[in-house]
């Protein structure tokens, strides 16, 4: 845990500790806003697996998922003072992680394209696409191809395990509205995956 906190923000190590009695999420958030180190650690402990797992599903690369998870927590700690508690901390953290991923994929790439002949000559040591190992790469690509509001609902609910009620609160929708988005997304994904099989 010490290495995680040092990577997230070096100044966390210098913060005072939070009393052991501060156990609820609301108490931990208040303590983290005051700069108490153990509160920040507890919030990371409660949300880290969800954030990392979601980012791994989105980018299908362990190293990138680790980097983006770290970036997401750095952003969260710099914005913790603006967290109003209208949604659970984990839902707020999920949104930051998702936005961090979107910023990553929108960033211009500073790499030169490799000629197809060169790519064919390079053997993949694993023998398969990491996305294929996770969930059949095709599903990940199909999810990423959804319109933004559908993509967020699917990724949050199925990959981030964010409850429908929390997605609704975060997005300013009713739970019925979120469920409609999920149904539309499932229909679009089903159609996309069916078409991929026939082509």
PDB file of C-alpha atoms in Angstrom:
ATOM      1  CA  UNK A   1       0.000   0.000   0.000  1.00  0.00           C
ATOM      2  CA  UNK A   2       2.874   2.374   0.746  1.00  0.00           C
ATOM      3  CA  UNK A   3       4.098   2.173  -2.841  1.00  0.00           C
ATOM      4  CA  UNK A   4       0.614   2.893  -4.180  1.00  0.00           C
ATOM      5  CA  UNK A   5       0.226   5.967  -2.015  1.00  0.00           C
ATOM      6  CA  UNK A   6       3.704   7.206  -2.933  1.00  0.00           C
ATOM      7  CA  UNK A   7       2.894   6.843  -6.615  1.00  0.00           C
ATOM      8  CA  UNK A   8      -0.498   8.516  -6.270  1.00  0.00           C
ATOM      9  CA  UNK A   9       0.778  11.627  -4.607  1.00  0.00           C
ATOM     10  CA  UNK A  10       4.067  12.060  -2.798  1.00  0.00           C
ATOM     11  CA  UNK A  11       2.533  14.521  -0.342  1.00  0.00           C
ATOM     12  CA  UNK A  12       0.038  11.911   0.950  1.00  0.00           C
ATOM     13  CA  UNK A  13       2.826  10.313   3.002  1.00  0.00           C
ATOM     14  CA  UNK A  14       3.186  13.498   5.064  1.00  0.00           C
ATOM     15  CA  UNK A  15      -0.503  13.717   6.030  1.00  0.00           C
ATOM     16  CA  UNK A  16      -1.770  12.941   9.544  1.00  0.00           C
ATOM     17  CA  UNK A  17      -3.676   9.711  10.131  1.00  0.00           C
ATOM     18  CA  UNK A  18      -7.442   9.419  10.458  1.00  0.00           C
ATOM     19  CA  UNK A  19      -8.956   7.947  13.642  1.00  0.00           C
ATOM     20  CA  UNK A  20      -9.895   4.256  13.392  1.00  0.00           C
ATOM     21  CA  UNK A  21     -13.509   5.157  14.212  1.00  0.00           C
ATOM     22  CA  UNK A  22     -13.994   6.938  10.865  1.00  0.00           C
ATOM     23  CA  UNK A  23     -15.364   3.973   8.947  1.00  0.00           C
ATOM     24  CA  UNK A  24     -18.254   5.163   6.788  1.00  0.00           C
ATOM     25  CA  UNK A  25     -17.555   6.384   3.293  1.00  0.00           C
ATOM     26  CA  UNK A  26     -18.859   9.859   4.149  1.00  0.00           C
ATOM     27  CA  UNK A  27     -16.508  10.066   7.151  1.00  0.00           C
ATOM     28  CA  UNK A  28     -13.577   8.874   5.068  1.00  0.00           C
ATOM     29  CA  UNK A  29     -14.307  11.432   2.357  1.00  0.00           C
ATOM     30  CA  UNK A  30     -14.500  14.248   4.924  1.00  0.00           C
ATOM     31  CA  UNK A  31     -11.212  13.095   6.433  1.00  0.00           C
ATOM     32  CA  UNK A  32      -9.572  12.828   2.997  1.00  0.00           C
ATOM     33  CA  UNK A  33     -10.712  16.373   2.229  1.00  0.00           C
ATOM     34  CA  UNK A  34      -8.900  17.451   5.412  1.00  0.00           C
ATOM     35  CA  UNK A  35      -5.789  15.715   4.050  1.00  0.00           C
ATOM     36  CA  UNK A  36      -5.780  12.682   6.347  1.00  0.00           C
ATOM     37  CA  UNK A  37      -3.625   9.938   4.839  1.00  0.00           C
ATOM     38  CA  UNK A  38      -5.377   6.849   6.216  1.00  0.00           C
ATOM     39  CA  UNK A  39      -8.702   8.073   4.883  1.00  0.00           C
ATOM     40  CA  UNK A  40      -7.211   8.378   1.406  1.00  0.00           C
ATOM     41  CA  UNK A  41      -5.742   4.875   1.760  1.00  0.00           C
ATOM     42  CA  UNK A  42      -9.094   3.445   2.835  1.00  0.00           C
ATOM     43  CA  UNK A  43     -10.869   5.062  -0.116  1.00  0.00           C
ATOM     44  CA  UNK A  44      -8.243   3.660  -2.484  1.00  0.00           C
ATOM     45  CA  UNK A  45      -8.651   0.206  -0.905  1.00  0.00           C
ATOM     46  CA  UNK A  46     -12.413   0.331  -1.396  1.00  0.00           C
ATOM     47  CA  UNK A  47     -12.330   1.401  -5.031  1.00  0.00           C
ATOM     48  CA  UNK A  48      -9.006   0.276  -6.526  1.00  0.00           C
ATOM     49  CA  UNK A  49     -10.099  -3.140  -7.832  1.00  0.00           C
ATOM     50  CA  UNK A  50     -13.147  -1.672  -9.579  1.00  0.00           C
ATOM     51  CA  UNK A  51     -11.135   1.147 -11.171  1.00  0.00           C
ATOM     52  CA  UNK A  52      -8.291  -1.085 -12.357  1.00  0.00           C
ATOM     53  CA  UNK A  53     -10.607  -3.876 -13.590  1.00  0.00           C
ATOM     54  CA  UNK A  54     -12.691  -1.402 -15.584  1.00  0.00           C
ATOM     55  CA  UNK A  55      -9.671   0.272 -17.153  1.00  0.00           C
ATOM     56  CA  UNK A  56      -8.208  -3.133 -18.019  1.00  0.00           C
ATOM     57  CA  UNK A  57     -11.449  -4.061 -19.772  1.00  0.00           C
ATOM     58  CA  UNK A  58     -11.481  -0.753 -21.646  1.00  0.00           C
ATOM     59  CA  UNK A  59      -7.880  -0.756 -22.844  1.00  0.00           C
ATOM     60  CA  UNK A  60      -7.030  -4.507 -22.790  1.00  0.00           C
ATOM     61  CA  UNK A  61      -3.450  -3.808 -21.698  1.00  0.00           C
ATOM     62  CA  UNK A  62      -2.207  -4.327 -18.132  1.00  0.00           C
ATOM     63  CA  UNK A  63       0.538  -1.708 -18.240  1.00  0.00           C
ATOM     64  CA  UNK A  64      -1.753   0.955 -19.695  1.00  0.00           C
ATOM     65  CA  UNK A  65      -4.472   0.051 -17.186  1.00  0.00           C
ATOM     66  CA  UNK A  66      -1.971   0.499 -14.315  1.00  0.00           C
ATOM     67  CA  UNK A  67      -0.837   3.871 -15.660  1.00  0.00           C
ATOM     68  CA  UNK A  68      -4.407   5.072 -16.177  1.00  0.00           C
ATOM     69  CA  UNK A  69      -5.432   3.873 -12.705  1.00  0.00           C
ATOM     70  CA  UNK A  70      -2.630   5.921 -11.191  1.00  0.00           C
ATOM     71  CA  UNK A  71      -3.608   8.939 -13.312  1.00  0.00           C
ATOM     72  CA  UNK A  72      -7.241   8.568 -12.233  1.00  0.00           C
ATOM     73  CA  UNK A  73      -6.346   8.627  -8.530  1.00  0.00           C
ATOM     74  CA  UNK A  74      -4.039  11.606  -8.986  1.00  0.00           C
ATOM     75  CA  UNK A  75      -6.950  13.445 -10.629  1.00  0.00           C
ATOM     76  CA  UNK A  76      -9.313  12.331  -7.872  1.00  0.00           C
ATOM     77  CA  UNK A  77      -7.093  13.596  -5.059  1.00  0.00           C
ATOM     78  CA  UNK A  78      -6.618  16.929  -6.769  1.00  0.00           C
ATOM     79  CA  UNK A  79     -10.418  17.235  -7.091  1.00  0.00           C
ATOM     80  CA  UNK A  80     -11.505  15.648  -3.777  1.00  0.00           C
ATOM     81  CA  UNK A  81     -12.484  19.066  -2.413  1.00  0.00           C
ATOM     82  CA  UNK A  82     -15.136  19.337  -5.132  1.00  0.00           C
ATOM     83  CA  UNK A  83     -16.677  15.922  -4.387  1.00  0.00           C
ATOM     84  CA  UNK A  84     -20.154  16.767  -3.100  1.00  0.00           C
ATOM     85  CA  UNK A  85     -21.301  13.291  -2.102  1.00  0.00           C
ATOM     86  CA  UNK A  86     -24.365  13.202  -4.354  1.00  0.00           C
ATOM     87  CA  UNK A  87     -23.199   9.778  -5.556  1.00  0.00           C
ATOM     88  CA  UNK A  88     -21.049   7.166  -3.848  1.00  0.00           C
ATOM     89  CA  UNK A  89     -17.309   7.798  -3.871  1.00  0.00           C
ATOM     90  CA  UNK A  90     -16.782   4.666  -5.993  1.00  0.00           C
ATOM     91  CA  UNK A  91     -19.215   5.985  -8.627  1.00  0.00           C
ATOM     92  CA  UNK A  92     -17.437   9.344  -8.670  1.00  0.00           C
ATOM     93  CA  UNK A  93     -14.122   7.498  -8.901  1.00  0.00           C
ATOM     94  CA  UNK A  94     -15.457   5.369 -11.758  1.00  0.00           C
ATOM     95  CA  UNK A  95     -16.400   8.501 -13.707  1.00  0.00           C
ATOM     96  CA  UNK A  96     -12.911   9.951 -13.220  1.00  0.00           C
ATOM     97  CA  UNK A  97     -11.344   6.669 -14.383  1.00  0.00           C
ATOM     98  CA  UNK A  98     -13.607   6.538 -17.428  1.00  0.00           C
ATOM     99  CA  UNK A  99     -12.787  10.154 -18.343  1.00  0.00           C
ATOM    100  CA  UNK A 100      -9.081   9.395 -17.865  1.00  0.00           C
ATOM    101  CA  UNK A 101      -9.436   6.532 -20.362  1.00  0.00           C
ATOM    102  CA  UNK A 102     -11.261   8.759 -22.876  1.00  0.00           C
ATOM    103  CA  UNK A 103      -8.557  11.423 -22.573  1.00  0.00           C
ATOM    104  CA  UNK A 104      -5.936   8.732 -23.163  1.00  0.00           C
ATOM    105  CA  UNK A 105      -7.527   7.428 -26.361  1.00  0.00           C
ATOM    106  CA  UNK A 106      -8.179  10.942 -27.676  1.00  0.00           C
ATOM    107  CA  UNK A 107      -4.548  11.983 -27.144  1.00  0.00           C
ATOM    108  CA  UNK A 108      -2.627  12.248 -30.404  1.00  0.00           C
ATOM    109  CA  UNK A 109      -0.240   9.344 -30.778  1.00  0.00           C
ATOM    110  CA  UNK A 110       3.407  10.226 -31.309  1.00  0.00           C
ATOM    111  CA  UNK A 111       4.341   7.022 -33.056  1.00  0.00           C
ATOM    112  CA  UNK A 112       5.106   6.372 -36.673  1.00  0.00           C
ATOM    113  CA  UNK A 113       3.026   3.712 -38.431  1.00  0.00           C
ATOM    114  CA  UNK A 114       4.863   0.473 -39.053  1.00  0.00           C
ATOM    115  CA  UNK A 115       4.730  -1.032 -42.528  1.00  0.00           C
ATOM    116  CA  UNK A 116       2.446  -4.112 -42.753  1.00  0.00           C
ATOM    117  CA  UNK A 117       5.366  -6.292 -43.944  1.00  0.00           C
ATOM    118  CA  UNK A 118       7.317  -5.461 -40.788  1.00  0.00           C
ATOM    119  CA  UNK A 119       4.324  -6.290 -38.583  1.00  0.00           C
ATOM    120  CA  UNK A 120       3.876  -9.664 -40.280  1.00  0.00           C
ATOM    121  CA  UNK A 121       7.524 -10.529 -39.636  1.00  0.00           C
ATOM    122  CA  UNK A 122       7.188  -9.869 -35.883  1.00  0.00           C
ATOM    123  CA  UNK A 123       5.872 -12.823 -33.936  1.00  0.00           C
ATOM    124  CA  UNK A 124       3.535 -12.167 -31.031  1.00  0.00           C
ATOM    125  CA  UNK A 125       5.095 -13.987 -28.065  1.00  0.00           C
ATOM    126  CA  UNK A 126       1.708 -14.572 -26.487  1.00  0.00           C
ATOM    127  CA  UNK A 127       0.226 -15.729 -29.771  1.00  0.00           C
ATOM    128  CA  UNK A 128      -2.966 -13.781 -29.229  1.00  0.00           C
ATOM    129  CA  UNK A 129      -4.391 -10.316 -28.772  1.00  0.00           C
ATOM    130  CA  UNK A 130      -4.680  -9.359 -25.053  1.00  0.00           C
ATOM    131  CA  UNK A 131      -8.241  -8.210 -25.758  1.00  0.00           C
ATOM    132  CA  UNK A 132      -9.042 -11.707 -26.985  1.00  0.00           C
ATOM    133  CA  UNK A 133      -7.764 -13.168 -23.717  1.00  0.00           C
ATOM    134  CA  UNK A 134     -10.010 -10.843 -21.719  1.00  0.00           C
ATOM    135  CA  UNK A 135     -13.365 -11.025 -23.369  1.00  0.00           C
ATOM    136  CA  UNK A 136     -12.989 -11.810 -27.014  1.00  0.00           C
ATOM    137  CA  UNK A 137     -11.583  -8.434 -28.145  1.00  0.00           C
ATOM    138  CA  UNK A 138     -14.560  -8.139 -30.486  1.00  0.00           C
ATOM    139  CA  UNK A 139     -16.830  -7.371 -27.551  1.00  0.00           C
ATOM    140  CA  UNK A 140     -14.437  -4.698 -26.247  1.00  0.00           C
ATOM    141  CA  UNK A 141     -14.235  -3.084 -29.694  1.00  0.00           C
ATOM    142  CA  UNK A 142     -18.019  -3.230 -30.032  1.00  0.00           C
ATOM    143  CA  UNK A 143     -18.500  -1.560 -26.623  1.00  0.00           C
ATOM    144  CA  UNK A 144     -16.001   1.156 -27.504  1.00  0.00           C
ATOM    145  CA  UNK A 145     -17.903   1.731 -30.758  1.00  0.00           C
ATOM    146  CA  UNK A 146     -21.171   2.538 -28.962  1.00  0.00           C
ATOM    147  CA  UNK A 147     -22.398   6.148 -28.676  1.00  0.00           C
ATOM    148  CA  UNK A 148     -20.977   7.833 -25.566  1.00  0.00           C
ATOM    149  CA  UNK A 149     -24.078   7.655 -23.337  1.00  0.00           C
ATOM    150  CA  UNK A 150     -24.585   3.952 -24.108  1.00  0.00           C
ATOM    151  CA  UNK A 151     -20.878   3.131 -23.768  1.00  0.00           C
ATOM    152  CA  UNK A 152     -20.686   4.787 -20.350  1.00  0.00           C
ATOM    153  CA  UNK A 153     -23.750   2.911 -19.043  1.00  0.00           C
ATOM    154  CA  UNK A 154     -22.487  -0.475 -20.267  1.00  0.00           C
ATOM    155  CA  UNK A 155     -18.902  -0.016 -19.072  1.00  0.00           C
ATOM    156  CA  UNK A 156     -19.985   1.365 -15.689  1.00  0.00           C
ATOM    157  CA  UNK A 157     -22.604  -1.299 -15.009  1.00  0.00           C
ATOM    158  CA  UNK A 158     -21.007  -4.440 -16.422  1.00  0.00           C
ATOM    159  CA  UNK A 159     -17.284  -3.731 -16.123  1.00  0.00           C
ATOM    160  CA  UNK A 160     -17.278  -1.353 -13.166  1.00  0.00           C
ATOM    161  CA  UNK A 161     -20.093  -3.070 -11.221  1.00  0.00           C
ATOM    162  CA  UNK A 162     -21.692   0.347 -10.647  1.00  0.00           C
ATOM    163  CA  UNK A 163     -25.365  -0.131  -9.660  1.00  0.00           C
ATOM    164  CA  UNK A 164     -28.046   1.284 -11.975  1.00  0.00           C
ATOM    165  CA  UNK A 165     -29.206   3.653  -9.212  1.00  0.00           C
ATOM    166  CA  UNK A 166     -25.694   5.123  -8.908  1.00  0.00           C
ATOM    167  CA  UNK A 167     -25.333   5.537 -12.677  1.00  0.00           C
ATOM    168  CA  UNK A 168     -28.703   7.297 -12.725  1.00  0.00           C
ATOM    169  CA  UNK A 169     -27.654   9.638  -9.920  1.00  0.00           C
ATOM    170  CA  UNK A 170     -24.320  10.410 -11.573  1.00  0.00           C
ATOM    171  CA  UNK A 171     -25.856  10.991 -15.002  1.00  0.00           C
ATOM    172  CA  UNK A 172     -28.924  12.919 -13.774  1.00  0.00           C
ATOM    173  CA  UNK A 173     -31.314  10.257 -15.109  1.00  0.00           C
ATOM    174  CA  UNK A 174     -34.011   8.033 -13.690  1.00  0.00           C
ATOM    175  CA  UNK A 175     -33.221   4.351 -13.145  1.00  0.00           C
ATOM    176  CA  UNK A 176     -35.722   3.631 -15.930  1.00  0.00           C
ATOM    177  CA  UNK A 177     -33.698   5.894 -18.238  1.00  0.00           C
ATOM    178  CA  UNK A 178     -30.481   4.021 -17.417  1.00  0.00           C
ATOM    179  CA  UNK A 179     -32.174   0.643 -17.975  1.00  0.00           C
ATOM    180  CA  UNK A 180     -33.423   1.882 -21.366  1.00  0.00           C
ATOM    181  CA  UNK A 181     -29.879   2.860 -22.299  1.00  0.00           C
ATOM    182  CA  UNK A 182     -28.630  -0.555 -21.233  1.00  0.00           C
ATOM    183  CA  UNK A 183     -31.308  -2.295 -23.338  1.00  0.00           C
ATOM    184  CA  UNK A 184     -30.451  -0.131 -26.375  1.00  0.00           C
ATOM    185  CA  UNK A 185     -26.774  -0.879 -25.857  1.00  0.00           C
ATOM    186  CA  UNK A 186     -27.379  -4.636 -25.556  1.00  0.00           C
ATOM    187  CA  UNK A 187     -29.433  -4.566 -28.748  1.00  0.00           C
ATOM    188  CA  UNK A 188     -26.716  -2.623 -30.606  1.00  0.00           C
ATOM    189  CA  UNK A 189     -23.973  -4.913 -29.298  1.00  0.00           C
ATOM    190  CA  UNK A 190     -25.915  -8.019 -30.211  1.00  0.00           C
ATOM    191  CA  UNK A 191     -26.445  -6.720 -33.744  1.00  0.00           C
ATOM    192  CA  UNK A 192     -22.790  -5.684 -34.108  1.00  0.00           C
ATOM    193  CA  UNK A 193     -21.486  -9.040 -32.858  1.00  0.00           C
ATOM    194  CA  UNK A 194     -23.942 -10.998 -35.040  1.00  0.00           C
ATOM    195  CA  UNK A 195     -22.850  -9.019 -38.102  1.00  0.00           C
ATOM    196  CA  UNK A 196     -19.198  -9.659 -37.235  1.00  0.00           C
ATOM    197  CA  UNK A 197     -19.798 -13.400 -37.185  1.00  0.00           C
ATOM    198  CA  UNK A 198     -21.424 -13.419 -40.636  1.00  0.00           C
ATOM    199  CA  UNK A 199     -18.815 -11.241 -42.315  1.00  0.00           C
TER     200      UNK A 199
END
